[in-house]
Tab-separated table of C-alpha atoms and ligand atoms in Angstrom:
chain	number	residue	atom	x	y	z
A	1	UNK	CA	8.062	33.279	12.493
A	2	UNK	CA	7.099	36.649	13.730
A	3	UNK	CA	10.165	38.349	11.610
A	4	UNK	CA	10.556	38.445	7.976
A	5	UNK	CA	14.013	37.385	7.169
A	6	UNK	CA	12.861	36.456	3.856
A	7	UNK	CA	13.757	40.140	1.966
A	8	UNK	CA	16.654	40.449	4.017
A	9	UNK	CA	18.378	37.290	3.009
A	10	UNK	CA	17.618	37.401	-0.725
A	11	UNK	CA	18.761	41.061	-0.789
A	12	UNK	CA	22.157	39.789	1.146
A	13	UNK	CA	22.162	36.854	-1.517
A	14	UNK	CA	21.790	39.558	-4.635
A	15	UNK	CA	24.927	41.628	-2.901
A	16	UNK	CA	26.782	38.464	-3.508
A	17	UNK	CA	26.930	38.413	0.477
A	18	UNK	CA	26.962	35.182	2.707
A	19	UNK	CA	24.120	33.544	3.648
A	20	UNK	CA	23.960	31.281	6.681
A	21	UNK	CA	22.781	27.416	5.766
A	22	UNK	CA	19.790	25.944	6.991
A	23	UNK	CA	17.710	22.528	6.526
A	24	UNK	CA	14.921	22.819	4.355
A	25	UNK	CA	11.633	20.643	5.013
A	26	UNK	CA	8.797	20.634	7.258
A	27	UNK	CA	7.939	22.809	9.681
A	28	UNK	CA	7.078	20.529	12.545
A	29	UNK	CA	9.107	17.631	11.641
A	30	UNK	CA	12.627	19.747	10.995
A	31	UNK	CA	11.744	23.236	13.509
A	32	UNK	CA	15.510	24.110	12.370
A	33	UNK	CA	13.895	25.447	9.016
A	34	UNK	CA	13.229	28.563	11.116
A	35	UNK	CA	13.963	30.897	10.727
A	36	UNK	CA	13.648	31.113	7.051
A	37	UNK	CA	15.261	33.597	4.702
A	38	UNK	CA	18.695	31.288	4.719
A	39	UNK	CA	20.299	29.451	2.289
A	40	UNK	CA	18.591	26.152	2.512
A	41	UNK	CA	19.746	22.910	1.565
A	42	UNK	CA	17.910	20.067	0.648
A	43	UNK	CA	18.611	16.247	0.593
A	44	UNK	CA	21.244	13.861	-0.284
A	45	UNK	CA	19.697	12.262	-3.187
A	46	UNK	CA	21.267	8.838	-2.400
A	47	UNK	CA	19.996	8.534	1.267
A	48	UNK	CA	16.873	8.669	0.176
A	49	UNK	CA	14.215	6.697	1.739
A	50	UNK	CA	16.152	7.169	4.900
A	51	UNK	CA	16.038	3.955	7.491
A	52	UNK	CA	13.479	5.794	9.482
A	53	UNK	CA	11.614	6.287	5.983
A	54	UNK	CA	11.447	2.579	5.401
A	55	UNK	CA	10.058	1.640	9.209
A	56	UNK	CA	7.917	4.265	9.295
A	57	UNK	CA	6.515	3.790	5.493
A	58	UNK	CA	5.899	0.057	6.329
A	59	UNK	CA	3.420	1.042	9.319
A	60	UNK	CA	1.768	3.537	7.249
A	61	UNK	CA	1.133	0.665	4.519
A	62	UNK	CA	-0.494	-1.671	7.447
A	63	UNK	CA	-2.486	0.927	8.723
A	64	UNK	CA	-3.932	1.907	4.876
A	65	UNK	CA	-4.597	-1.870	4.229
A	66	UNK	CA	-6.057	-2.333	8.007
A	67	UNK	CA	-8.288	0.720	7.070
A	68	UNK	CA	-9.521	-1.022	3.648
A	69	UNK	CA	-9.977	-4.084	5.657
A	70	UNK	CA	-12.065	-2.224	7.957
A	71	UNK	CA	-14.435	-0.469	6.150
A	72	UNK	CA	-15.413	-4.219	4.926
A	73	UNK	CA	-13.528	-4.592	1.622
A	74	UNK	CA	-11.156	-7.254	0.850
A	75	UNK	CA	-7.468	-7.556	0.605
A	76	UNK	CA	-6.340	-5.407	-2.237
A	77	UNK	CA	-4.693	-7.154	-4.820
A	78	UNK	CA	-4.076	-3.798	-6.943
A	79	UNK	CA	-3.756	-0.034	-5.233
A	80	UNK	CA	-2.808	3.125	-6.894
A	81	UNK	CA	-0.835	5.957	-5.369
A	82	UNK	CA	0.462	9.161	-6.094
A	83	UNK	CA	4.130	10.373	-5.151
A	84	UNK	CA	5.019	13.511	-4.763
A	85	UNK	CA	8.334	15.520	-4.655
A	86	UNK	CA	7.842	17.926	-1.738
A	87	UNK	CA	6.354	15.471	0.731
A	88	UNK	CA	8.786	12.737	0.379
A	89	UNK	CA	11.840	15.728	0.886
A	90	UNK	CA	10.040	16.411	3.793
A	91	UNK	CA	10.098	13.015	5.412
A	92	UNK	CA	13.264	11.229	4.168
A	93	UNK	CA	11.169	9.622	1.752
A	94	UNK	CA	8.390	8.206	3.778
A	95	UNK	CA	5.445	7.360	1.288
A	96	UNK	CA	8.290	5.822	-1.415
A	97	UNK	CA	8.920	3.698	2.133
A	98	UNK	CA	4.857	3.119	1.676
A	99	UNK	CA	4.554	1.824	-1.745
A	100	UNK	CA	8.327	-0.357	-1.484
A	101	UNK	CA	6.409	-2.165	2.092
A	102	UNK	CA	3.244	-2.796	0.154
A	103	UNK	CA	4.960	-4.328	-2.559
A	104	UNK	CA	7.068	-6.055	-0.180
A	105	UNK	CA	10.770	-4.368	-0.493
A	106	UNK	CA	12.931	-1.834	0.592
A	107	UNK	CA	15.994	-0.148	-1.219
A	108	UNK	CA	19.680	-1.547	-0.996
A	109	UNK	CA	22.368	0.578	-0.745
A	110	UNK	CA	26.344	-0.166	-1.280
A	111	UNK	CA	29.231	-0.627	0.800
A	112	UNK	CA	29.464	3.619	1.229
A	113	UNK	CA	25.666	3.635	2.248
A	114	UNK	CA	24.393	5.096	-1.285
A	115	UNK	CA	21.107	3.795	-2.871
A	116	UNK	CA	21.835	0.953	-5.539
A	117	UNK	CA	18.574	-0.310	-6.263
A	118	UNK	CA	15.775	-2.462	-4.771
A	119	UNK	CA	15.453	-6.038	-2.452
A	120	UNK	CA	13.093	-7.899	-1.641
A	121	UNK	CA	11.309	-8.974	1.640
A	122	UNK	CA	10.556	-12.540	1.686
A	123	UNK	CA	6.934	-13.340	1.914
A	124	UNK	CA	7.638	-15.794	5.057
A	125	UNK	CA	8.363	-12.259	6.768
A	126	UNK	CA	6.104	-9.926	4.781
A	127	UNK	CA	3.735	-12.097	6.605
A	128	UNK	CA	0.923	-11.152	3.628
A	129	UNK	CA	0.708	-11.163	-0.129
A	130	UNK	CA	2.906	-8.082	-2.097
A	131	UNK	CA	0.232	-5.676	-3.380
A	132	UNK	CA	0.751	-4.799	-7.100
A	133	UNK	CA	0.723	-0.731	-6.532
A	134	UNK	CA	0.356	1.409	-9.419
A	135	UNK	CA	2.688	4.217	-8.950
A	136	UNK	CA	1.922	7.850	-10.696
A	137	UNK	CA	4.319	10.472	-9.923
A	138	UNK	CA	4.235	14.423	-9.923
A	139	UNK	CA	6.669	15.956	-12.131
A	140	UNK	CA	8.184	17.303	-9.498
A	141	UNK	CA	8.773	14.345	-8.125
A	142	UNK	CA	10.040	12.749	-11.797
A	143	UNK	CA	12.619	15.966	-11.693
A	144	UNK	CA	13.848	15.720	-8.128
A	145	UNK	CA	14.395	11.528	-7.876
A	146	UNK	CA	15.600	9.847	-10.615
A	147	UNK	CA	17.288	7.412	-8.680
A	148	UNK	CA	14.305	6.506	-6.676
A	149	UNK	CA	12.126	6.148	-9.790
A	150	UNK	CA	15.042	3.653	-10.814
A	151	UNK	CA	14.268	2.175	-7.260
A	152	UNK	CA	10.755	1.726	-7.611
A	153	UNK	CA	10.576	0.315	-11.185
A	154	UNK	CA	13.597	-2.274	-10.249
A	155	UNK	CA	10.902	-3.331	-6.984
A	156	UNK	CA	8.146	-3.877	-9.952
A	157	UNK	CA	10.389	-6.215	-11.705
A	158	UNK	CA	11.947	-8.224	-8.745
A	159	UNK	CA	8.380	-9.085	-7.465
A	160	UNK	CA	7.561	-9.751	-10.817
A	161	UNK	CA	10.123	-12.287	-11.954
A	162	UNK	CA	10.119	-13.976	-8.413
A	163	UNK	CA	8.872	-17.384	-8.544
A	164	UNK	CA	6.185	-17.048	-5.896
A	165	UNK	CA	2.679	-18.571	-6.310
A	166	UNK	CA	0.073	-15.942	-7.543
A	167	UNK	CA	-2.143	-15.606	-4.173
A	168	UNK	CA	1.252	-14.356	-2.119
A	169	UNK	CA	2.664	-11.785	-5.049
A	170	UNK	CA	-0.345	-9.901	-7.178
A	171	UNK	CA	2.144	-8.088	-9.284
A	172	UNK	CA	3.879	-11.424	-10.647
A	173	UNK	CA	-0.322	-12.658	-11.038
A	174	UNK	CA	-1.415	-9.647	-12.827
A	175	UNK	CA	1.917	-8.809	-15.081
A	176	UNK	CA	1.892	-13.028	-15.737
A	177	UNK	CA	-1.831	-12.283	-16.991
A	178	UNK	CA	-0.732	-9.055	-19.231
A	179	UNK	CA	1.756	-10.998	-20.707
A	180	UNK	CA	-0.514	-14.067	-21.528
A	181	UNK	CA	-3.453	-11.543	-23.249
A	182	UNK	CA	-1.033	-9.044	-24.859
A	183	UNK	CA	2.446	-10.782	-25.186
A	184	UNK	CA	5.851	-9.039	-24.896
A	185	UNK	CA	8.158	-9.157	-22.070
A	186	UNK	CA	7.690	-9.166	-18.203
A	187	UNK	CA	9.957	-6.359	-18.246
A	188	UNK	CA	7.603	-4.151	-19.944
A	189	UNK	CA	4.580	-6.126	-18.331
A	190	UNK	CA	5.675	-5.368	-14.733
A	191	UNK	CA	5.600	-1.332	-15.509
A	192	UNK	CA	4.579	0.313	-12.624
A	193	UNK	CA	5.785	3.577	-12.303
A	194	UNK	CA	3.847	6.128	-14.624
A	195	UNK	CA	3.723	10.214	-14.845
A	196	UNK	CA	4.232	13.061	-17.234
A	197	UNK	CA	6.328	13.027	-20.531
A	198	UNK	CA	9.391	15.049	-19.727
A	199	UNK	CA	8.968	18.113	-19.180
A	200	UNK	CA	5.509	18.237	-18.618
A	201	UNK	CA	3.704	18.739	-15.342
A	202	UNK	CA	0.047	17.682	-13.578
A	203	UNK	CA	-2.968	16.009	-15.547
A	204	UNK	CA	-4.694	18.974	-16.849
A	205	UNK	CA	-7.961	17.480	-15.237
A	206	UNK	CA	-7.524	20.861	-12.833
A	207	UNK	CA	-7.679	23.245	-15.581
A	208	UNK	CA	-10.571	21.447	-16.899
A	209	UNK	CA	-12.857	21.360	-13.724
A	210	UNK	CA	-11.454	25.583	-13.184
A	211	UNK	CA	-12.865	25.979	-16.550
A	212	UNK	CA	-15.868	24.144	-16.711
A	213	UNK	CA	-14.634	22.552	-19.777
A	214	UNK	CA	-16.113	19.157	-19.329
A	215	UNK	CA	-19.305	17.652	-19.790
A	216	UNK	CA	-18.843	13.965	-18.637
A	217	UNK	CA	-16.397	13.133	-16.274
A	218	UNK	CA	-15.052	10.530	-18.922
A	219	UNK	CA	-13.124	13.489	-20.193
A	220	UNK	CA	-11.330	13.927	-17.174
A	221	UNK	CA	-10.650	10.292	-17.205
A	222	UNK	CA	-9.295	10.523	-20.360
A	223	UNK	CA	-6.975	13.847	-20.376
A	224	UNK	CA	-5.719	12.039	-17.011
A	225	UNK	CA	-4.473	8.850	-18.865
A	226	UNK	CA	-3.229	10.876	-21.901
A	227	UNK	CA	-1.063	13.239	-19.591
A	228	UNK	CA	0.088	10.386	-16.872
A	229	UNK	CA	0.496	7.698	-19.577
A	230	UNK	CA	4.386	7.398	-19.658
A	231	UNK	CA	5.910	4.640	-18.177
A	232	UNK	CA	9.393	4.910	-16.201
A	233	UNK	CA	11.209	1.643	-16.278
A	234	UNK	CA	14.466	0.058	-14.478
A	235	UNK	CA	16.565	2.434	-17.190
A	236	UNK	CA	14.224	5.742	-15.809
A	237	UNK	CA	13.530	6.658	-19.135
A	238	UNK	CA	9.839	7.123	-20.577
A	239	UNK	CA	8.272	5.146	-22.584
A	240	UNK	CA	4.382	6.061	-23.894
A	241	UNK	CA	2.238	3.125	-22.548
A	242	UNK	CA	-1.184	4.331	-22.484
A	243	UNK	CA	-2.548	1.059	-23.033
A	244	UNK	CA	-0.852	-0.937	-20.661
A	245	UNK	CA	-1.621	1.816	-17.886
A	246	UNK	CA	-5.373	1.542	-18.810
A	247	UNK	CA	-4.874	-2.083	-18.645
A	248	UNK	CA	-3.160	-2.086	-14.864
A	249	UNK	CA	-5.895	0.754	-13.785
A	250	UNK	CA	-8.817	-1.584	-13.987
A	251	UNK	CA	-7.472	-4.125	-11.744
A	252	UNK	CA	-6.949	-1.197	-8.793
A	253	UNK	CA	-9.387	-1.531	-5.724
A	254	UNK	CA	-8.149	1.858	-3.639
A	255	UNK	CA	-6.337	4.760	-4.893
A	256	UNK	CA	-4.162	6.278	-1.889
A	257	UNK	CA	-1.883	9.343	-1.472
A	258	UNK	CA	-0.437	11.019	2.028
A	259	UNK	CA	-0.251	14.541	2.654
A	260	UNK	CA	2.339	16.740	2.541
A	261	UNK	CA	1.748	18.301	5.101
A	262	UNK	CA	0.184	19.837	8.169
A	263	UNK	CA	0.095	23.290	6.316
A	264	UNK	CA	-1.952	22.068	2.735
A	265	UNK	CA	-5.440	20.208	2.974
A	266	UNK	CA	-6.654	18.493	-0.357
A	267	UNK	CA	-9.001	21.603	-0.915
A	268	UNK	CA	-6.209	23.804	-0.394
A	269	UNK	CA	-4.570	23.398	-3.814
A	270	UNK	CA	-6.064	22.115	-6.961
A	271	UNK	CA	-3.198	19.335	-8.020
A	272	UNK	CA	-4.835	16.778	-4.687
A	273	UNK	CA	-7.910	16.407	-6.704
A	274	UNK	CA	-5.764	16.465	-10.379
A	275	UNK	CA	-3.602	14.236	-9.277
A	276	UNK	CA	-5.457	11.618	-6.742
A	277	UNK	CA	-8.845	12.505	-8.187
A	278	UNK	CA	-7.597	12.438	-11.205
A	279	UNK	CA	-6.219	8.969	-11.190
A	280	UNK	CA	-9.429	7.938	-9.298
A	281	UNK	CA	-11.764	8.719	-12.296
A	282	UNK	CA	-9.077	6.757	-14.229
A	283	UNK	CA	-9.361	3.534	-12.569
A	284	UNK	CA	-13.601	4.429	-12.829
A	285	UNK	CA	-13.288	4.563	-16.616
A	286	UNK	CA	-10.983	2.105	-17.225
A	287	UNK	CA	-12.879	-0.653	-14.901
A	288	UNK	CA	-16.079	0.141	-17.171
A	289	UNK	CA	-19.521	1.632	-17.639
A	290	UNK	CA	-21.102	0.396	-14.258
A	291	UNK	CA	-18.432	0.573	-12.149
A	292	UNK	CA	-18.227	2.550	-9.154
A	293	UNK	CA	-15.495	4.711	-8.388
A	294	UNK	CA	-12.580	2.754	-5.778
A	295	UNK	CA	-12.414	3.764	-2.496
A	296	UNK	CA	-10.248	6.792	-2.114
A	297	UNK	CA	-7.699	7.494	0.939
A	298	UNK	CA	-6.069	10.284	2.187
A	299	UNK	CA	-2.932	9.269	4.831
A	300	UNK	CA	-2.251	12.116	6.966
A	301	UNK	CA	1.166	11.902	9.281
A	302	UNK	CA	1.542	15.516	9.111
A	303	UNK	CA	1.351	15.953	13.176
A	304	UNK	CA	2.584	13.234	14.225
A	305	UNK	CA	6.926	12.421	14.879
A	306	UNK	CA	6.395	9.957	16.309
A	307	UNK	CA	5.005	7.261	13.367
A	308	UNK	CA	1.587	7.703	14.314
A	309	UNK	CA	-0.786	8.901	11.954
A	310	UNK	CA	-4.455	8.711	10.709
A	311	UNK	CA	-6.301	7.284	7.377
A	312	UNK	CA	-9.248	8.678	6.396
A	313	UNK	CA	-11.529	8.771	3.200
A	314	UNK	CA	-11.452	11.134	0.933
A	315	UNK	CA	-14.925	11.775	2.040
A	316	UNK	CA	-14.323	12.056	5.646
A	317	UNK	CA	-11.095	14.558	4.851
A	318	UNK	CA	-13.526	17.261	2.767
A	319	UNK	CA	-15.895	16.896	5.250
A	320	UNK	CA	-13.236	17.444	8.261
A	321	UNK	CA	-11.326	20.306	5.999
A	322	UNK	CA	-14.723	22.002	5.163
A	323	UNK	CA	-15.582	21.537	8.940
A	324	UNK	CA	-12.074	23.108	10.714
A	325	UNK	CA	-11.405	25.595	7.367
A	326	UNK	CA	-14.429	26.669	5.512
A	327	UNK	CA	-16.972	26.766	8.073
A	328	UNK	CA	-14.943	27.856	11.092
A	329	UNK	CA	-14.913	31.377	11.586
A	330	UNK	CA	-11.587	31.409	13.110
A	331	UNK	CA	-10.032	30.357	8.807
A	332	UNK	CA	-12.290	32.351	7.455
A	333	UNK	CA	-12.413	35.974	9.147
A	334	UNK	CA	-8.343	35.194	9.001
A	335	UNK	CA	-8.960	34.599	5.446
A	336	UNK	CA	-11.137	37.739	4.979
A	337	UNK	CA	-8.371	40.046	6.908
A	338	UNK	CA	-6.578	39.606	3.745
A	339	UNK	CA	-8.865	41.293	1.674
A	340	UNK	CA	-9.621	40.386	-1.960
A	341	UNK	CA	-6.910	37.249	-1.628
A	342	UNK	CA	-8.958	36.093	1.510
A	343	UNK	CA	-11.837	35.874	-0.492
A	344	UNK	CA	-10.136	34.351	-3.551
A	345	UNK	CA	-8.857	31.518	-1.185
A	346	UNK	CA	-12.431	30.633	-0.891
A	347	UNK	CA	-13.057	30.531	-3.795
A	348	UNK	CA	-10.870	28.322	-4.734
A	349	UNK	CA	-11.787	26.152	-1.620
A	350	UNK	CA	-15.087	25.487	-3.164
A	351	UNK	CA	-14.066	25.136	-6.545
A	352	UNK	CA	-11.522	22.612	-5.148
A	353	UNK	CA	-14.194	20.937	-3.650
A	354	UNK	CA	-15.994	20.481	-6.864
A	355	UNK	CA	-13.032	19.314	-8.239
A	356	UNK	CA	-13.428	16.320	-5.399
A	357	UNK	CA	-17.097	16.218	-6.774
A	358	UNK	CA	-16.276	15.882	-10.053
A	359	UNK	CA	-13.236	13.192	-10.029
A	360	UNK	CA	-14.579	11.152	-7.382
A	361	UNK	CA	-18.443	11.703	-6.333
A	362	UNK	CA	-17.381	11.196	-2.662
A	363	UNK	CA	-18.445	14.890	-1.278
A	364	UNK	CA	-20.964	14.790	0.895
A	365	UNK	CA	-23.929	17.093	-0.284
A	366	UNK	CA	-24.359	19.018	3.268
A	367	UNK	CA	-20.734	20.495	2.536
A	368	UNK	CA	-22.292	22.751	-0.928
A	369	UNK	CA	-24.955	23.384	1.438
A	370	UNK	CA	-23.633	24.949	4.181
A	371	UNK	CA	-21.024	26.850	2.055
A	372	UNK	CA	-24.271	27.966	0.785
A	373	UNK	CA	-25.994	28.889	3.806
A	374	UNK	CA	-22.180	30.608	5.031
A	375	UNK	CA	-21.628	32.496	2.279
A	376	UNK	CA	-24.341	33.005	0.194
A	377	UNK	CA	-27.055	33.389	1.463
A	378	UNK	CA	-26.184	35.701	4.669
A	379	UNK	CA	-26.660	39.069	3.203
A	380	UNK	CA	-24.357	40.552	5.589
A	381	UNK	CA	-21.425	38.294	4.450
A	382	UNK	CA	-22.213	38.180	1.281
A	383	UNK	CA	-21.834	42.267	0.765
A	384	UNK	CA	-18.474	41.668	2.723
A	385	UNK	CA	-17.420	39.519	0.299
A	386	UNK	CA	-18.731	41.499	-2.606
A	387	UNK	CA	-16.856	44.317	-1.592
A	388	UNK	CA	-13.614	42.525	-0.798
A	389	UNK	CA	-13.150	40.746	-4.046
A	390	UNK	CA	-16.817	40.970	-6.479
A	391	UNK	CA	-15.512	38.913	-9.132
A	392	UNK	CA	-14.463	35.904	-6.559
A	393	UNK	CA	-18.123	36.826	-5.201
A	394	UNK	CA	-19.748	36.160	-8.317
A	395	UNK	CA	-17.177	32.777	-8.736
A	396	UNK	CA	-18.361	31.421	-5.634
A	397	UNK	CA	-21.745	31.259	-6.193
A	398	UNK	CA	-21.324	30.042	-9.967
A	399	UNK	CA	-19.417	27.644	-8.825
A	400	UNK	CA	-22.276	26.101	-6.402
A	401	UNK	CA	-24.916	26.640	-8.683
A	402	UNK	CA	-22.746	24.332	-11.386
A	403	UNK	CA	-22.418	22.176	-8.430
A	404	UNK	CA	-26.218	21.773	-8.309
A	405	UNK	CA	-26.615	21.558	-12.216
A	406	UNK	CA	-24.224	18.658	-11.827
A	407	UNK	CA	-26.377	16.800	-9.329
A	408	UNK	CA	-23.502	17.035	-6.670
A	409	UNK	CA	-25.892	18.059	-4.495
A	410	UNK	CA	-29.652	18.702	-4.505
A	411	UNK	CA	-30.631	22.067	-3.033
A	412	UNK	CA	-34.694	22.902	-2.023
A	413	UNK	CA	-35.935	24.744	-4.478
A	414	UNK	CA	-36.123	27.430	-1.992
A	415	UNK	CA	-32.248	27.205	-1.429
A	416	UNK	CA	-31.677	27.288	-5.116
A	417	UNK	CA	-33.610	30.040	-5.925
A	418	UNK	CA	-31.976	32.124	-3.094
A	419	UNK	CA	-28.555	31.121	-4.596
A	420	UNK	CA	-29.894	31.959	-8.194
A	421	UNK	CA	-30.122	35.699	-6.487
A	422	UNK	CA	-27.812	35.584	-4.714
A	423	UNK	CA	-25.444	34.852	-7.701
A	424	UNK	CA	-27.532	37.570	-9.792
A	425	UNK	CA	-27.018	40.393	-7.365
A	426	UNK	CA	-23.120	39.218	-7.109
A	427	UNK	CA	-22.663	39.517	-10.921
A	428	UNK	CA	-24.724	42.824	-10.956
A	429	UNK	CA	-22.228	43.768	-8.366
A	430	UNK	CA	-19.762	42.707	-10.535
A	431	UNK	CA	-20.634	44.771	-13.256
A	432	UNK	CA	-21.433	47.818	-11.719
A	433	UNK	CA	-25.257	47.899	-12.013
A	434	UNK	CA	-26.585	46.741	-8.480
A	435	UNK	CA	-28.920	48.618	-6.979
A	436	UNK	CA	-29.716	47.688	-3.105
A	437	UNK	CA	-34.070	48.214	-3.758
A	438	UNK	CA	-35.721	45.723	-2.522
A	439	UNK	CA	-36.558	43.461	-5.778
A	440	UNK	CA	-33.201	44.168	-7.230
A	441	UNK	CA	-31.723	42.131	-3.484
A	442	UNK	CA	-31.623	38.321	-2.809
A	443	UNK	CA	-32.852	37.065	0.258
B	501	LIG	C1	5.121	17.870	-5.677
B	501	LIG	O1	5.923	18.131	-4.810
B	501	LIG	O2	5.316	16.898	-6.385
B	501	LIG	C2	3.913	18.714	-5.849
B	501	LIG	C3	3.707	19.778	-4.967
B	501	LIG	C4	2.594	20.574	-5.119
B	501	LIG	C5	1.699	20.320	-6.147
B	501	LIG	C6	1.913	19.250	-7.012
B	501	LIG	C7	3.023	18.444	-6.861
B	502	LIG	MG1	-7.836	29.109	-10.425
């Protein structure tokens, strides 16, 4: 990793020159990726959830409903989850392995050991009821697996139409119940598999939050549906079903997704919090006025070969990313090394973490105020960062003091004020007009 063979290779590939193959994938599961710079390959499409996929997704499905369990809720009868395209290339498929062991299935593949579609487990050795899971892909993933959508939607169906009574199979319950209230067939009432129309991508809920253009978190809610409302069948084509995914969001007790891995956190990027906090606010609006946002989950197996892994809340993951990135001075002088980009990586930590406020309420408030305290309001690092990058500065502490007009957390009134100044002498920085006397300085 020390040597760049990135501008090498693509400058060989541009002479037309050979490249030397490689595996593509994660760095601590495949180590073979390195060094990078060759021509990597990805995945056969048709081995995909591998058999080590399928074992491995089934303990990570015990371990998210032992968790549930745990924390004193009851067995879920409904859970959503969001797939993505990268992280299942980079473990053979493990969290499709997930949601086909919750539902109680796995895929079945032909006589040449290519995918042909979905089985199911029988209960007597599922040992537990199949969990109706409400799928939402990325549209990365929608682009990169057609054949596993095809996999998942046919695993809807079968535990649908199987003649099982309704406390051992939720999906056949809930898609019986659909059918009763709305009519029309179980095919289309056992849709589980949702995302983007084609060719569209994420919820749009991240672009809102960036750009402050919400004022009730109803909106996000609702842009989420709008965007994520197509439904992918057994034929993998897309069918608009708003409605019906409204309909299968208020039955969903937990919303779940696993990381990709070891090298993103979910306030790393903004498409975590579009795309699980996203479909969290979803299940809050369509449930109804007074109810409380599900429990949220974040599965992380991103250091672990060997099938362990850890499931956290979402609350407990902010608070351990804010903890070993934000706050640690080891991420952030690394960060600030890079200059203006170091600082604009912080900023979008925090507005990521809003993003978390925003979708879920399940930040605690200390996080805002020790970014605060960090960043803010130490004059010395606060000129650091003012001179690195002034207008990701200024973002910073806009984007806590929104934080605090949107009750996400409650600041003294001494803390607010300092941040007020703080955010005043940052945007006179900005703009060219600070002057360092002592009124015209925060605190
Ligand atoms: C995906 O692989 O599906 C994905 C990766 C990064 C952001 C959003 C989606
Ligand atoms: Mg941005």
């Amino acid at each position: 990793m020390a040597e760049d063979h990135e501008i090498a290779g693509i400058l060989r590939a541009l002479d037309g020159r050979y490249l030397r193959p490689a595996p593509g994938g994660d760095l601590l599961r495949t180590p073979a990726i390195l060094p990078t710079g060759r021509n990597l390959h990805g995945f056969d499409p048709f081995r995909i959830p591998s058999a080590y996929a399928v074992q491995d997704g089934a303990r990570q499905a015990e371990r998210l409903l032992a968790r549930h369990l745990a924390d004193g809720n009851d067995f879920p009868e409904s859970i959503a989850m969001v797939l993505w395209g990268t992280d299942n290339l980079k473990s053979e498929g493990g969290p499709i392995g997930q949601a086909l062991a919750l539902i109680g299935a796995t895929p079945r593949f032909d006589s040449y050991g290519r995918l042909a579609g979905a089985q199911l487990v029988p209960l007597a050795q599922l040992g537990r009821p199949r969990v109706d899971v409400v799928i939402t892909l990325s549209g990365i993933f929608r682009d990169l697996l057609p054949l596993q959508i095809k996999l998942l939607a046919e695993a809807a169906f079968l535990a649908a139409s199987a003649d099982e009574p309704d406390d051992q199979n939720f999906i056949r319950k809930h898609a019986l119940a659909y059918q009763a209230e709305h009519g029309g067939d179980l095919e289309t009432a056992s849709l589980r598999v949702f995302g983007n129309a084609e060719g569209a991508y994420g919820s749009n809920v991240n672009s809102l939050v960036d750009n402050s253009r919400w004022d009730d978190a109803d909106e996000l809610a609702e842009t989420y549906t709008r965007r994520k409302g197509f439904a992918y069948g057994r034929s993998g084509r897309p069918v608009q079903q708003a409605a019906l995914l409204n309909s299968v969001l208020a039955g969903v007790q937990l919303a779940y997704q696993s990381l990709d891995s070891v090298e993103l956190g979910v306030t790393t990027i903004d498409t975590y919090f579009d795309t699980l906090g996203g479909i969290s606010r979803a299940v809050k609006r369509a449930k109804g006025v007074d109810a409380q946002v599900a429990p949220v989950y974040i599965g992380d197996q991103t250091r672990d070969s060997d099938g362990a892994g850890t499931v956290r809340t979402l609350s407990e993951q902010v608070a351990l990313e804010t903890r070993t990135r934000m706050l640690n001075p080891k991420w952030y002088e690394g960060m600030l090394e890079h200059g203006y980009e170091g600082v604009r990586q912080i900023e979008v930590h925090v507005t990521n973490t809003m993003g978390w406020s925003a979708t879920t309420g399940q930040v605690q408030p200390w996080v805002y105020q020790q970014i605060t305290e960090t960043f803010m309001l130490d004059p010395a690092m606060r000129q650091r960062l003012a001179r690195l990058n002034p207008t990701a500065s200024a973002q910073v502490a806009n984007r806590l003091l929104e934080a605090s007009d949107r009750q996400f957390w409650k600041p003294d009134p001494s803390v607010l004020d300092a941040l007020r100044r703080a955010g005043e002498e940052l945007e006179d920085r900005l703009e060219g007009v600070y002057s360092n006397s002592p009124e015209g300085s925060a605190a």
